[in-house]
CSV table of C-alpha atoms in Angstrom, one decimal:
chain,number,residue,atom,x,y,z
A,1,MET,CA,87.2,31.6,25.2
A,2,ALA,CA,85.6,35.4,25.9
A,3,ILE,CA,82.5,36.2,24.3
A,4,VAL,CA,82.3,39.6,24.3
A,5,PRO,CA,77.9,41.1,25.2
A,6,PRO,CA,77.3,44.5,22.1
A,7,THR,CA,75.3,45.3,25.9
A,8,ASN,CA,78.4,46.9,27.1
A,9,GLY,CA,79.1,49.7,24.3
A,10,PHE,CA,83.2,48.9,24.2
A,11,HIS,CA,84.8,46.3,22.1
A,12,GLY,CA,88.8,45.8,20.7
A,13,PRO,CA,90.9,47.5,23.1
A,14,GLY,CA,88.9,50.7,24.3
A,15,ALA,CA,87.2,47.9,26.5
A,16,GLN,CA,90.3,47.3,28.4
A,17,ARG,CA,91.2,51.2,29.1
A,18,ARG,CA,87.6,51.4,30.2
A,19,PRO,CA,86.2,49.6,32.8
A,20,MET,CA,83.0,49.0,33.5
A,21,ARG,CA,81.8,49.8,36.8
A,22,GLY,CA,77.9,49.9,38.2
A,23,PRO,CA,75.0,47.8,38.3
A,24,ARG,CA,76.4,48.1,33.9
A,25,ARG,CA,79.5,46.1,35.0
A,26,ASP,CA,77.6,43.9,37.4
A,27,ARG,CA,74.7,42.8,34.7
A,28,TRP,CA,77.8,42.4,32.1
A,29,MET,CA,79.1,39.8,34.5
A,30,TRP,CA,75.9,37.6,35.2
A,31,TRP,CA,75.4,37.6,31.5
A,32,ARG,CA,79.6,36.2,31.1
A,33,LEU,CA,78.2,33.3,34.7
A,34,GLY,CA,74.9,33.0,32.1
A,35,SER,CA,76.7,31.6,29.5
A,36,GLY,CA,79.8,29.9,30.6
A,37,VAL,CA,76.4,27.7,32.9
A,38,ALA,CA,74.8,27.8,30.0
A,39,ALA,CA,77.2,26.4,27.6
A,40,THR,CA,78.6,24.2,30.1
A,41,VAL,CA,75.0,22.7,30.3
A,42,ALA,CA,74.4,21.9,26.5
A,43,GLY,CA,78.3,21.1,26.5
A,44,VAL,CA,77.3,18.1,29.3
A,45,VAL,CA,73.5,17.1,27.6
A,46,ALA,CA,74.8,16.8,24.2
A,47,LEU,CA,77.8,14.3,25.4
A,48,LEU,CA,75.4,12.7,27.2
A,49,ILE,CA,72.7,12.1,24.1
A,50,PHE,CA,75.5,11.3,21.6
A,51,THR,CA,76.8,8.7,24.2
A,52,ALA,CA,72.9,7.2,25.1
A,53,ASP,CA,72.7,6.8,21.3
A,54,ARG,CA,75.9,4.6,20.7
């Protein structure tokens, strides 16, 4: 599951050829980490609510 934020300005194979450097890359990394954690937490909460209803 690779969600690419629109902030990096590169899309598709071009993103592979031009790796980001500096603070922009750090922001992208934190964005990926935050979105992954948010998705995991949302999934766990949804599962808990779904199982609690039964």
